[in-house]
Coordinates of C-alpha atoms and ligand atoms in Angstrom, one line a residue:
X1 CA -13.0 -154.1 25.7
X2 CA -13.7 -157.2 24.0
X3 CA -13.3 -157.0 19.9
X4 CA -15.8 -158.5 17.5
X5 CA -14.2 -161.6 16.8
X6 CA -13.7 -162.2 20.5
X7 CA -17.3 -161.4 21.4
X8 CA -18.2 -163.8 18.3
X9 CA -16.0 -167.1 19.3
X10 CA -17.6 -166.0 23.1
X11 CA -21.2 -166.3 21.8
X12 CA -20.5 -169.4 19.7
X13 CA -19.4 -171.2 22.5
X14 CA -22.0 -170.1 25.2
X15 CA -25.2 -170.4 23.0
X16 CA -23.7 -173.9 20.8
X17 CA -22.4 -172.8 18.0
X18 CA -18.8 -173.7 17.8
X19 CA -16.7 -175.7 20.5
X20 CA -13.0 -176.2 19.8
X21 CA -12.6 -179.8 19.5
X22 CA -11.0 -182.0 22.2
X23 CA -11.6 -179.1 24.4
X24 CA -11.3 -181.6 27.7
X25 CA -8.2 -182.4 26.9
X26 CA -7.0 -178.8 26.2
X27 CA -8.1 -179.0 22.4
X28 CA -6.8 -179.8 19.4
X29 CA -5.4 -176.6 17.5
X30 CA -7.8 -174.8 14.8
X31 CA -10.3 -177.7 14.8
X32 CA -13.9 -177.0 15.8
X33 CA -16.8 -178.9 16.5
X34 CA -20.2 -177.1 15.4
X35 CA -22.8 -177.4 18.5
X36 CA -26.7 -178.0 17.8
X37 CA -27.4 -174.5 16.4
X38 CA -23.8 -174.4 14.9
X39 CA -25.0 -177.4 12.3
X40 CA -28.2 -175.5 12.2
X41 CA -26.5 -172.6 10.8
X42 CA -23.9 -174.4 8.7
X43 CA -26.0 -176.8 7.1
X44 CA -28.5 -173.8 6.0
X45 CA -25.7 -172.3 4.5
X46 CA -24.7 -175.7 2.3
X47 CA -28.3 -175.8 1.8
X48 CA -28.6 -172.2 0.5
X49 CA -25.5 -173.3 -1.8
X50 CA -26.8 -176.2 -3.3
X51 CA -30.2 -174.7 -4.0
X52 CA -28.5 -172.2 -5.7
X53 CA -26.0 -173.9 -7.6
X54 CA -27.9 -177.0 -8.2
X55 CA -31.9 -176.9 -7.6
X56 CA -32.6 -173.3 -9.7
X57 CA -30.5 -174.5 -12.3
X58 CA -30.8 -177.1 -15.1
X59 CA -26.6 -176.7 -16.4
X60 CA -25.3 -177.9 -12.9
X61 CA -25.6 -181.3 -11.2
X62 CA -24.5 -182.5 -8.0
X63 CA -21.7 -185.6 -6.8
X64 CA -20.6 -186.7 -3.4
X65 CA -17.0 -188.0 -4.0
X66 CA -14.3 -190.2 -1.6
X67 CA -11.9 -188.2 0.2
X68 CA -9.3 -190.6 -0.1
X69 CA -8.7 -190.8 -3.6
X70 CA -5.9 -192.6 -5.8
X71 CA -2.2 -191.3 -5.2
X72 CA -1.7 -190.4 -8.7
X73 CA -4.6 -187.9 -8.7
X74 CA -2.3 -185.4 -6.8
X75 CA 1.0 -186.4 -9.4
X76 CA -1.3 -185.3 -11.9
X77 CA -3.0 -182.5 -10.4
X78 CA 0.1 -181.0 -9.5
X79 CA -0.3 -180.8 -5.4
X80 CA 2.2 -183.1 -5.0
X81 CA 5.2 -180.9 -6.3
X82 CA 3.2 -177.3 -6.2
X83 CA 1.2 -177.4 -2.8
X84 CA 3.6 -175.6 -0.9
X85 CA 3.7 -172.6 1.2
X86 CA 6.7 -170.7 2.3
X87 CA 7.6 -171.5 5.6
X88 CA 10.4 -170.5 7.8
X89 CA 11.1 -171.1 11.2
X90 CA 12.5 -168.5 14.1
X91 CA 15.8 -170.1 15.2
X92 CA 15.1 -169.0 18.8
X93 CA 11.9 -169.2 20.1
X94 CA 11.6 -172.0 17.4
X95 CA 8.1 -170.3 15.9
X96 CA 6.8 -171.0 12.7
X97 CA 5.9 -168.6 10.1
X98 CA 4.8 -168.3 6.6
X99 CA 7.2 -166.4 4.7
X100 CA 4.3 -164.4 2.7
X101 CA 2.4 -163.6 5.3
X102 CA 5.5 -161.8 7.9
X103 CA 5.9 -159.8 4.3
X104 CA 2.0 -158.6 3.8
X105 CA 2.6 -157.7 7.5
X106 CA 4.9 -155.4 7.0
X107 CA 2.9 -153.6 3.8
X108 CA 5.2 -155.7 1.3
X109 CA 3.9 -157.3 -1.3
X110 CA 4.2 -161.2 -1.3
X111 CA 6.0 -161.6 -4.7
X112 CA 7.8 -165.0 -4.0
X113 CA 11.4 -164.6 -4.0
X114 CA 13.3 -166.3 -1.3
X115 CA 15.5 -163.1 -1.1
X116 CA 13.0 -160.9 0.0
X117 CA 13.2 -162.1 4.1
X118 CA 16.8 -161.1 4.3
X119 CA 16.7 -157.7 1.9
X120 CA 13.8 -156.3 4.3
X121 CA 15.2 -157.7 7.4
X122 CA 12.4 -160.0 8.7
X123 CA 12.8 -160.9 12.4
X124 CA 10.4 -163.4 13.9
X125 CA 7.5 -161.5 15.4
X126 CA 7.5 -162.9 19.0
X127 CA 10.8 -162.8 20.0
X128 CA 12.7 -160.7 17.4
X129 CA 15.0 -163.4 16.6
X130 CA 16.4 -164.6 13.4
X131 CA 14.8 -166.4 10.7
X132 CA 16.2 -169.4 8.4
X133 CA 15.8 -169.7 4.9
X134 CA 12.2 -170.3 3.4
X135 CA 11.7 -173.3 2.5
X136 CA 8.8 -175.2 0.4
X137 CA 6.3 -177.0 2.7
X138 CA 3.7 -179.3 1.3
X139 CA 0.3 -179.0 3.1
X140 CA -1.4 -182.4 2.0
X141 CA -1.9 -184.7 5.3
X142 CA -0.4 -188.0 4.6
X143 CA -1.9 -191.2 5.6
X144 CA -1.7 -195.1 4.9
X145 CA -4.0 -197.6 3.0
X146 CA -3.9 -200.8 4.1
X147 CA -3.8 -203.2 7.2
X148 CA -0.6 -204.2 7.0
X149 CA 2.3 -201.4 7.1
X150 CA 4.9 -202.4 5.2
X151 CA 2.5 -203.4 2.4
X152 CA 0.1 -200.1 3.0
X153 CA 0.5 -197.2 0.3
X154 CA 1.0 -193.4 1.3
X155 CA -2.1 -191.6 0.5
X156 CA -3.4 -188.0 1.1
X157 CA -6.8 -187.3 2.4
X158 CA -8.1 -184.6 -0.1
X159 CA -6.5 -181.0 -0.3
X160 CA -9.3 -179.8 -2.2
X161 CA -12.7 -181.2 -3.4
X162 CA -12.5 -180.5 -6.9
X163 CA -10.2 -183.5 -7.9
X164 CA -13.3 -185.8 -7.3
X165 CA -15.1 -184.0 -10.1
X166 CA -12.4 -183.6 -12.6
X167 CA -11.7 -187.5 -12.2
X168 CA -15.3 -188.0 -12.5
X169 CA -16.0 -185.5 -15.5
X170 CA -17.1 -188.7 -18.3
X171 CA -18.5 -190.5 -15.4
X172 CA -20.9 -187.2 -15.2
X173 CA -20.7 -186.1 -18.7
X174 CA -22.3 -189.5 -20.1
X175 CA -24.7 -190.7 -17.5
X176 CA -26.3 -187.3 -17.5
X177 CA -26.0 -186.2 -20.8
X178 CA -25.1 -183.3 -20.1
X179 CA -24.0 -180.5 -23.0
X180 CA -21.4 -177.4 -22.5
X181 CA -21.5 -175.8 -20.5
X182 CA -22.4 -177.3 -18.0
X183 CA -21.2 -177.6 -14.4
X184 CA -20.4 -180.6 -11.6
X185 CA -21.0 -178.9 -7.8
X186 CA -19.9 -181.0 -4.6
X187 CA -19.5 -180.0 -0.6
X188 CA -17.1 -181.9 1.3
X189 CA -14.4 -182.0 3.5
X190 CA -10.6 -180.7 2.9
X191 CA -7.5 -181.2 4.6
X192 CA -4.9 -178.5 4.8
X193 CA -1.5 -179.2 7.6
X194 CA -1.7 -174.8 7.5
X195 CA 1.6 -173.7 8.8
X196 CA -0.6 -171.1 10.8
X197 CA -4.0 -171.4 11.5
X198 CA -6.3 -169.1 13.5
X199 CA -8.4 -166.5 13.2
X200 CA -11.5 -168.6 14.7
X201 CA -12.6 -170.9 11.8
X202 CA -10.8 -168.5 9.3
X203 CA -8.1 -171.1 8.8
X204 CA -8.5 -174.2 10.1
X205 CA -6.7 -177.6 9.0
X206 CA -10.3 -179.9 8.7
X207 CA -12.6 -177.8 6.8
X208 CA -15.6 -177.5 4.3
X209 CA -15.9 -176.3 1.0
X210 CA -18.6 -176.0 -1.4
X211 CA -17.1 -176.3 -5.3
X212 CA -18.2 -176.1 -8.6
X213 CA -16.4 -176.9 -12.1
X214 CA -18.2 -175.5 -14.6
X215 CA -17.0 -176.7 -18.3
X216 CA -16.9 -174.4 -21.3
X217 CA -15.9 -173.9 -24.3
X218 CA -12.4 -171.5 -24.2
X219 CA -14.0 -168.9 -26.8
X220 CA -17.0 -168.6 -24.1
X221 CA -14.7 -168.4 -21.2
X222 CA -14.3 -164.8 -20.6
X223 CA -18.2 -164.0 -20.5
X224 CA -19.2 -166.8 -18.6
X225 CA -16.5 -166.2 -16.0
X226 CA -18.1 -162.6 -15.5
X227 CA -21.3 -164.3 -14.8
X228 CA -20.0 -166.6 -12.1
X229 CA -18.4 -163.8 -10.6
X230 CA -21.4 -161.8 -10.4
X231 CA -23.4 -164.7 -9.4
X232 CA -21.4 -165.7 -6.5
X233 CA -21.0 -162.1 -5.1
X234 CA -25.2 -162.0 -5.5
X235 CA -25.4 -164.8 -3.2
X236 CA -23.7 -163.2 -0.7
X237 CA -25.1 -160.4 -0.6
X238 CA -28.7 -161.9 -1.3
X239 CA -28.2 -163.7 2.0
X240 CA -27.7 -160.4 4.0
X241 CA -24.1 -159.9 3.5
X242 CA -23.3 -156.1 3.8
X243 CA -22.2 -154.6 0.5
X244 CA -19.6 -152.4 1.9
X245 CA -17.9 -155.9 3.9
X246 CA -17.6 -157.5 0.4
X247 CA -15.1 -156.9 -2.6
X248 CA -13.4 -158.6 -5.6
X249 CA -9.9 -158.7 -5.8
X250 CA -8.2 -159.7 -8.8
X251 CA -4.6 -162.5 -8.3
X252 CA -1.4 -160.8 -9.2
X253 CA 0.1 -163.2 -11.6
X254 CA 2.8 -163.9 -9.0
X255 CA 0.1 -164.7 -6.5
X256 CA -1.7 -167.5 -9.0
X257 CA -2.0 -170.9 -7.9
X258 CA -0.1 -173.2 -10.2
X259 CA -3.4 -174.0 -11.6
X260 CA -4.9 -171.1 -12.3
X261 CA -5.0 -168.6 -15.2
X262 CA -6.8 -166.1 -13.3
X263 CA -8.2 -165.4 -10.4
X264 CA -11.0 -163.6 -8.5
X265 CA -11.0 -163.4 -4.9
X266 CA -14.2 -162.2 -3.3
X267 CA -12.9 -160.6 0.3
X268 CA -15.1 -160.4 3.2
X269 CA -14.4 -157.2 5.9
X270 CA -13.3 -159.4 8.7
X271 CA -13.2 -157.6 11.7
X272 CA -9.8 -158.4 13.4
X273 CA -8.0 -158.9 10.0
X274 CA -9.6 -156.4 7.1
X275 CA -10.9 -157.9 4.1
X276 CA -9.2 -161.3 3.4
X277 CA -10.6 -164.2 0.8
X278 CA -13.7 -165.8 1.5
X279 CA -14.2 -167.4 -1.6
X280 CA -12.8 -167.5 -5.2
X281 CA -13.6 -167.6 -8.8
X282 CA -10.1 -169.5 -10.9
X283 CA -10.1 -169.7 -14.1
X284 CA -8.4 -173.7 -14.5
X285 CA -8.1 -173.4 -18.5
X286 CA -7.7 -177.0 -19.6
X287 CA -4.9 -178.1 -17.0
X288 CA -6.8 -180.5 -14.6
X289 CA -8.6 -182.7 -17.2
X290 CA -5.7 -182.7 -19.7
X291 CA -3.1 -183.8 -16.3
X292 CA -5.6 -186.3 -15.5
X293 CA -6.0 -187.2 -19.3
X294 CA -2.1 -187.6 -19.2
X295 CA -1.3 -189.1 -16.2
X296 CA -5.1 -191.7 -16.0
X297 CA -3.9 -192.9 -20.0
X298 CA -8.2 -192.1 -20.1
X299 CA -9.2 -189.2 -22.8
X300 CA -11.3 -186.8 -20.6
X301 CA -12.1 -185.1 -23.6
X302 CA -16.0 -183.6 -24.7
X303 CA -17.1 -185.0 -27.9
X304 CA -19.6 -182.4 -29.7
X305 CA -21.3 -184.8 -31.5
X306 CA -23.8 -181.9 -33.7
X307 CA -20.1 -180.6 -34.4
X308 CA -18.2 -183.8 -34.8
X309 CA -15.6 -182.1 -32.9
X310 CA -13.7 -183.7 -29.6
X311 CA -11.8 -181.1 -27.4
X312 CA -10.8 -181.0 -23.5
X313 CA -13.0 -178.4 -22.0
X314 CA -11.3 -175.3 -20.1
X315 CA -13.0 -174.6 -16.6
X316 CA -14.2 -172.1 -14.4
X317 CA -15.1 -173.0 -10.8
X318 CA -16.2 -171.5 -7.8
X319 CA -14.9 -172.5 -4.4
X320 CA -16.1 -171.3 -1.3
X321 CA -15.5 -172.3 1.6
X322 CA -18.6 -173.5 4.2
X323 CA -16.6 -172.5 7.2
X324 CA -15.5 -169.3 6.5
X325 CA -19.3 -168.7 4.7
X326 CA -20.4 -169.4 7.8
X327 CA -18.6 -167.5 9.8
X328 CA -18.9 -164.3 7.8
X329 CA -22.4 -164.3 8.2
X330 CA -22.4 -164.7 11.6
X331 CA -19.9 -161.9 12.0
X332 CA -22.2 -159.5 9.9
X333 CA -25.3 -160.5 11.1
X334 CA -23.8 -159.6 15.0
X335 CA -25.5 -156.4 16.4
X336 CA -25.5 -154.9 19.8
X337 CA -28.4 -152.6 20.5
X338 CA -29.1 -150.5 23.8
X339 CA -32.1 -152.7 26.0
X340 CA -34.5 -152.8 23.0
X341 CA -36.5 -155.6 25.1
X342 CA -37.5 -152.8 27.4
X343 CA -36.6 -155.1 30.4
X344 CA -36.6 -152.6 33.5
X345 CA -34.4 -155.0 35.6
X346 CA -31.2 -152.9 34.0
X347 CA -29.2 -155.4 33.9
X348 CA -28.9 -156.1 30.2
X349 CA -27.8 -152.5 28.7
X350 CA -26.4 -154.1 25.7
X351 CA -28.5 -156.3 24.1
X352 CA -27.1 -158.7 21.3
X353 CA -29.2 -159.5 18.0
X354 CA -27.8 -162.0 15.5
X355 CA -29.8 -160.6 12.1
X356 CA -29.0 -163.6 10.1
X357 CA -30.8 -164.0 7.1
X358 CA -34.3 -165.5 7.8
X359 CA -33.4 -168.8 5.7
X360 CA -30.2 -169.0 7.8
X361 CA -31.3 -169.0 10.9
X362 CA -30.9 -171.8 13.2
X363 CA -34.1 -171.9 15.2
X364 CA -36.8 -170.3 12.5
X365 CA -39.8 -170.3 15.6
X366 CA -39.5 -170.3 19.4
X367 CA -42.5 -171.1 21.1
X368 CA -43.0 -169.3 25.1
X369 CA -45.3 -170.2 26.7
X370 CA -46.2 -167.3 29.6
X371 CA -47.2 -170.0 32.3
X372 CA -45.9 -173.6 32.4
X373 CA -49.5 -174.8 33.7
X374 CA -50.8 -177.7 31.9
X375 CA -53.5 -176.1 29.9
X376 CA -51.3 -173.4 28.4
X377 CA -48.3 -176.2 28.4
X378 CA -50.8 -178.4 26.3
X379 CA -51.9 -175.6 23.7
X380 CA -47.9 -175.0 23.0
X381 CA -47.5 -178.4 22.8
X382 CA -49.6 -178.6 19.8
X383 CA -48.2 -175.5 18.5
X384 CA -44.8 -176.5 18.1
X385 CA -45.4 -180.6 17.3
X386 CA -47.6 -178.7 14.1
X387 CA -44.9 -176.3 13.0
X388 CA -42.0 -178.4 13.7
X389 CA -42.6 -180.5 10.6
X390 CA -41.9 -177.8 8.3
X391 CA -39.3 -175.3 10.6
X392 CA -36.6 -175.7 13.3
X393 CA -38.4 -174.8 16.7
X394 CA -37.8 -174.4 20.0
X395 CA -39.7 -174.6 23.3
X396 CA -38.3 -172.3 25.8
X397 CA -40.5 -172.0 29.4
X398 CA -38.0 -170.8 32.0
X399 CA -38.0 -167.0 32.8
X400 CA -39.3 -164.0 31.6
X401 CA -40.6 -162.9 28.6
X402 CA -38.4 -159.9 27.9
X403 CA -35.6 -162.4 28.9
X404 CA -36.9 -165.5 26.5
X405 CA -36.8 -162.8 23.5
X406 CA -33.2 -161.9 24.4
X407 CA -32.3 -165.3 24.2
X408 CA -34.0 -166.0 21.0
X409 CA -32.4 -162.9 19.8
X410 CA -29.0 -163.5 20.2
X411 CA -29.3 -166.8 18.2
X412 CA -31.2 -165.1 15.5
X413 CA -34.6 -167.1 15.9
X414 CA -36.9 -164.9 14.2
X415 CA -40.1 -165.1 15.0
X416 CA -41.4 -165.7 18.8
X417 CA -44.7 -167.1 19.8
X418 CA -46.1 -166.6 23.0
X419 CA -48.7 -168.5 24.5
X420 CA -51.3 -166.6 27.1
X421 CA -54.5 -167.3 28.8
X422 CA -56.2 -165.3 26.6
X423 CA -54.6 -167.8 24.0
X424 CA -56.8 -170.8 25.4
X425 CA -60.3 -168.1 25.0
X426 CA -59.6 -166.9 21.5
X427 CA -57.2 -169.8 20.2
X428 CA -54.8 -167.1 19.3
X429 CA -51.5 -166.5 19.5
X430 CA -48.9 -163.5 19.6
X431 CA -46.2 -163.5 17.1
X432 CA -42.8 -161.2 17.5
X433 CA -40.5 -160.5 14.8
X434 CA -37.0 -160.2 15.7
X435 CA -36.0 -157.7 13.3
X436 CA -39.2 -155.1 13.7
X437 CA -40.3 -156.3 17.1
X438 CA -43.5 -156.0 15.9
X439 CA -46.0 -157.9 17.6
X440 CA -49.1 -159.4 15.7
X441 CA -51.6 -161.5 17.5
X442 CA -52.8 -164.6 14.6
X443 CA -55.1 -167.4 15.0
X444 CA -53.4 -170.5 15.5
X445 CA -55.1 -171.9 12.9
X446 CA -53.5 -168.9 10.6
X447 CA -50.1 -169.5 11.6
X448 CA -48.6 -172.4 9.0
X449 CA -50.0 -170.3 6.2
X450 CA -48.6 -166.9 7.8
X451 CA -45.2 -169.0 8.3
X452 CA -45.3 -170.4 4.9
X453 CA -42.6 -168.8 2.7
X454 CA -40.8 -166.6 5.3
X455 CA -37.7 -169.2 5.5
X456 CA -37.2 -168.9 1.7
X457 CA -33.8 -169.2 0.2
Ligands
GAP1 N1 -10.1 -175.7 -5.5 C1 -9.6 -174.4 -5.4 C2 -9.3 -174.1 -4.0 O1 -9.3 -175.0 -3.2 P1 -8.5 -172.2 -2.4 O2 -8.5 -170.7 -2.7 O3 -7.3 -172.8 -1.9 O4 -9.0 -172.8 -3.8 C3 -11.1 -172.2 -1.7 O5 -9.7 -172.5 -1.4 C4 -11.8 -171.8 -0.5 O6 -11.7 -172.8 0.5 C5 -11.3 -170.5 0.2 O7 -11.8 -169.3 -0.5 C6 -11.8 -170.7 1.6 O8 -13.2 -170.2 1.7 C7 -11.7 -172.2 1.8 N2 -10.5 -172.5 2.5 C8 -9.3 -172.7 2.0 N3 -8.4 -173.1 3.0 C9 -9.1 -173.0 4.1 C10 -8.7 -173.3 5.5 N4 -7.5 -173.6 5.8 N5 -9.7 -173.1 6.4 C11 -10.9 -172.8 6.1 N6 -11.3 -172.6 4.8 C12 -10.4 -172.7 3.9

C-alpha cells in the first residue's frame, strides 16, 4: 500500500508536476524541476501571495532583489557565524545526521547541548553504529565573483530573501514615502547545503520563499504581530487548507534563531511526518537594520518627521516558503473517491480528484470535444482561443468522456466543457464542475460571463 506522500510524488511526476532534476543522469539530490502544470500551480500560489500581501493592501510594497549580494551582508546579519546546524556523522556507515533531529526522533526535545547525543545514547539510525561529536555546520553555499580565481572573492548565493529588503529599507522607505508601519514583500530563491533533505520538496537545498518585513514601531509590535499571525493562517485556510491540518506553534527560546525574539511557526499535517513548519511569523526586534546600520557605516534609521524623532524600526516578517506552500496544498487537496465518473469499464475503482482551490488550479477550463470531426473540432476551436485569454485551458480529444473527466480531475481542472452535435444546433455547450459534478448546459455566448469571477483569489 502506497502512502500519501508516495501516491503524491507518483502523480506529480506522471501528470507534470514535479520531475527531480537531472533525472537522466540519476538526478541531483532534493532538487526538483516543476513540469507545465507544476509552474501552473506554483506560480498561482506566488500569485495568491502577492495579491494578498501586496495588491489588497496600501502598507506593503513589493522588490525583486540580487541573489548574490555583498559578502558583508551575511558578517552583519549574523549567518556567517550563526547559520549552523548540528551535524554529526556515523563513523561506520559514514551517514550524516543532524544532531536535533536523531533527538526529536526519539521524543527528546532538541535543547542544544552537545552532551545530549552521548547521555541518551544516540546510535546512527541505519547501521546502529557510533556517532562523533556534533559539530557546527554552516549551510550558506559558497561561490566565487570574478573571472580570474586568485583575484575572485568568496560569496554566498542568498540563505534567505529577507537580507535584500533590510539592505534596501531607505532605498524603499524614501522613494516610496512610505510611513510606519509599513511592510517590503519579495519571492525569490534561497540556498540552503541542508545536511538532510527529503521529504519530496519539504526540504530541498534550491528553494522559494515568499517574505515580508514589515516595520513598526516596538510599542506597536505585540498587536500587530497578532494580526500577521492571524493573517497568514487566514490565507491558508482561505485557499482551502483544512483547519484541522494547520496549527501555530510557538519557538522554545532554545529553539530561536539567532535573530529572532519570537517566533510563530504555523505547522501543516504532513502526511508521512505529522505537523512540521510550513511557514513562520519572527519577531526580528531591531537586529537586522541596526547590524546592517553597524557593519554598512549607513544609518538605516526611520525619521518621523510630524514627531521630529529618528529611531531604527523593530520588525515582524512573514516567511513562507513557495515550495512547501505548494506542496501542502497539493497534499490536502488529494482525494480518492470510489468510480464517481460512473465509467462501467471497472477498471478505475479508485478515482483520484485533486480539489485545489479554484484560483489554484492549473488548468481552470478543459475543452472535449465528443467527436474530433471538423465541424465540432472548429466550434472548440473557437471556444478555447476565446477563453484562453483570460484562463489556463486545455484541449483534450483522445478517449472517452468519462475518461477525459478523470484526467481533468486528477489535475484539479475545474470546470469541463464538452462539445456535441447538438452544440453546433443550439450553439450550446455542457459545463461539468469538478467538485459537484453537476452538469449545466450554457450558451456559448453565456460562458465568459458565467466564467467570470470563478478563478478569484
Ligand atoms: N527569513 C526567515 C527564514 O528564512 P526559516 O524558518 O528558516 O526563516 C522560512 O524559513 C520558510 O522557508 C520555512 O517556513 C519554509 O517554508 C521555507 N524553507 C526553509 N528552508 C527550506 C528548505 N530547505 N526547503 C524548502 N523550504 C524551506
Amino acid at each position: 500500500m502506497q502512502d500519501k506522500m508516495e501516491k503524491i510524488v507518483s502523480l506529480a511526476k506522471r501528470r507534470g508536476f514535479i520531475f527531480q532534476s537531472s533525472e537522466i543522469y540519476g538526478g541531483l539530490s532534493s532538487c526538483y524541476d516543476y513540469g507545465p502544470l507544476g509552474v501552473e500551480l506554483k506560480n498561482n500560489v506566488k500569485k495568491a501571495w502577492r495579491k494578498a500581501m501586496i495588491q489588497d493592501r496600501n502598507d506593503v510594497v513589493g522588490i525583486d532583489s540580487s541573489i548574490l549580494m555583498h559578502p558583508r551582508v551575511w558578517e552583519a546579519s549574523g549567518h556567517l557565524a550563526g547559520f549552523t546546524d548540528p551535524l554529526v556523522d556515523c563513523k561506520s556507515c559514514k551517514k550524516r545526521w543532524r544532531a536535533d533531529h536523531l533527538l526529536e526522533a526519539k521524543g527528546i526535545k532538541p535543547n542544544f547541548n552537545p552532551s545530549a547525543m552521548s547521555e541518551n545514547d544516540i546510535k546512527c539510525p541505519d547501521c546502529g553504529g557510533d556517532l562523533t561529536d556534533v559539530r557546527k555546520f554552516n549551510l550558506m553555499f559558497k561561490t566565487q565573483m570574478g573571472a580570474v580565481e586568485e583575484e575572485a572573492s568568496e560569496i554566498y548565493l542568498r540563505p534567505e530573501t529577507c537580507q535584500g529588503i533590510f539592505t534596501n529599507f531607505l532605498n524603499v522607505q524614501q522613494s516610496m514615502r512610505m510611513k510606519l508601519p509599513f511592510g517590503i514583500a519579495q519571492v525569490g530563491k534561497a540556498f540552503r547545503n541542508e545536511i538532510t533533505p527529503g521529504h519530496f520538496t519539504f526540504r530541498t537545498r534550491e528553494f522559494e520563499q515568499m517574505e515580508m518585513q514589515y516595520f513598526v514601531r516596538e510599542e506597536n509590535k505585540k498587536e500587530l504581530f497578532k494580526k500577521w499571525e492571524e493573517s497568514r493562517r487566514d490565507w491558508y485556510l482561505n485557499l482551502g487548507i483544512k483547519k484541522e491540518n494547520l496549527r501555530f506553534r510557538e519557538h522554545e527560546k532554545d529553539e530561536l534563531a539567532h535573530y529572532a525574539e519570537a517566533a510563530f511557526d504555523i505547522e501543516y499535517n504532513y502526511p508521512d511526518m505529522g505537523f512540521k513548519e510550513l511557514a513562520g511569523v519572527h519577531d526580528r526586534g531591531n537586529w537586522d537594520l541596526s547590524r546592517h546600520s553597524e557593519y554598512s557605516g549607513e544609518k538605516l534609521q526611520y525619521h518621523d518627521q510630524e514627531k521630529n524623532e529618528k529611531f531604527i524600526p523593530h520588525v515582524i516578517e512573514t516567511s513562507d516558503g513557495a515550495d512547501r506552500a505548494t506542496l501542502a496544498f497539493f497534499l490536502d487537496a488529494y482525494e480518492e473517491v470510489e468510480n464517481r465518473s460512473g465509467d462501467k469499464d471497472g477498471k478505475h475503482e479508485t478515482e483520484v480528484v485533486l480539489r485545489l482551490h479554484k484560483a489554484l488550479a492549473p488548468i481552470k477550463i478543459a475543452i472535449l470535444p465528443l467527436s474530433k470531426k471538423e465541424p465540432l473540432q472548429k466550434l472548440a476551436d473557437e471556444i478555447q482561443t476565446e477563453l484562453r485569454k483570460d484562463n489556463m485551458t486545455q484541449y483534450d480529444q483522445t478517449g472517452s468522456i468519462g475518461k477525459r473527466y478523470r484526467r481533468q480531475d486528477e489535475i484539479g481542472t475545474p470546470y469541463c466543457i464538452t462539445v456535441d452535435f447538438e452544440s453546433l444546433e443550439d450553439q450550446s455547450v455542457t459545463v461539468r464542475d469538478r467538485d459537484t459534478m453537476e452538469q449545466s448546459r450554457i450558451k456559448i455566448s453565456d460562458l465568459k460571463e458565467f466564467f467570470t469571477g470563478k478563478f478569484d483569489f
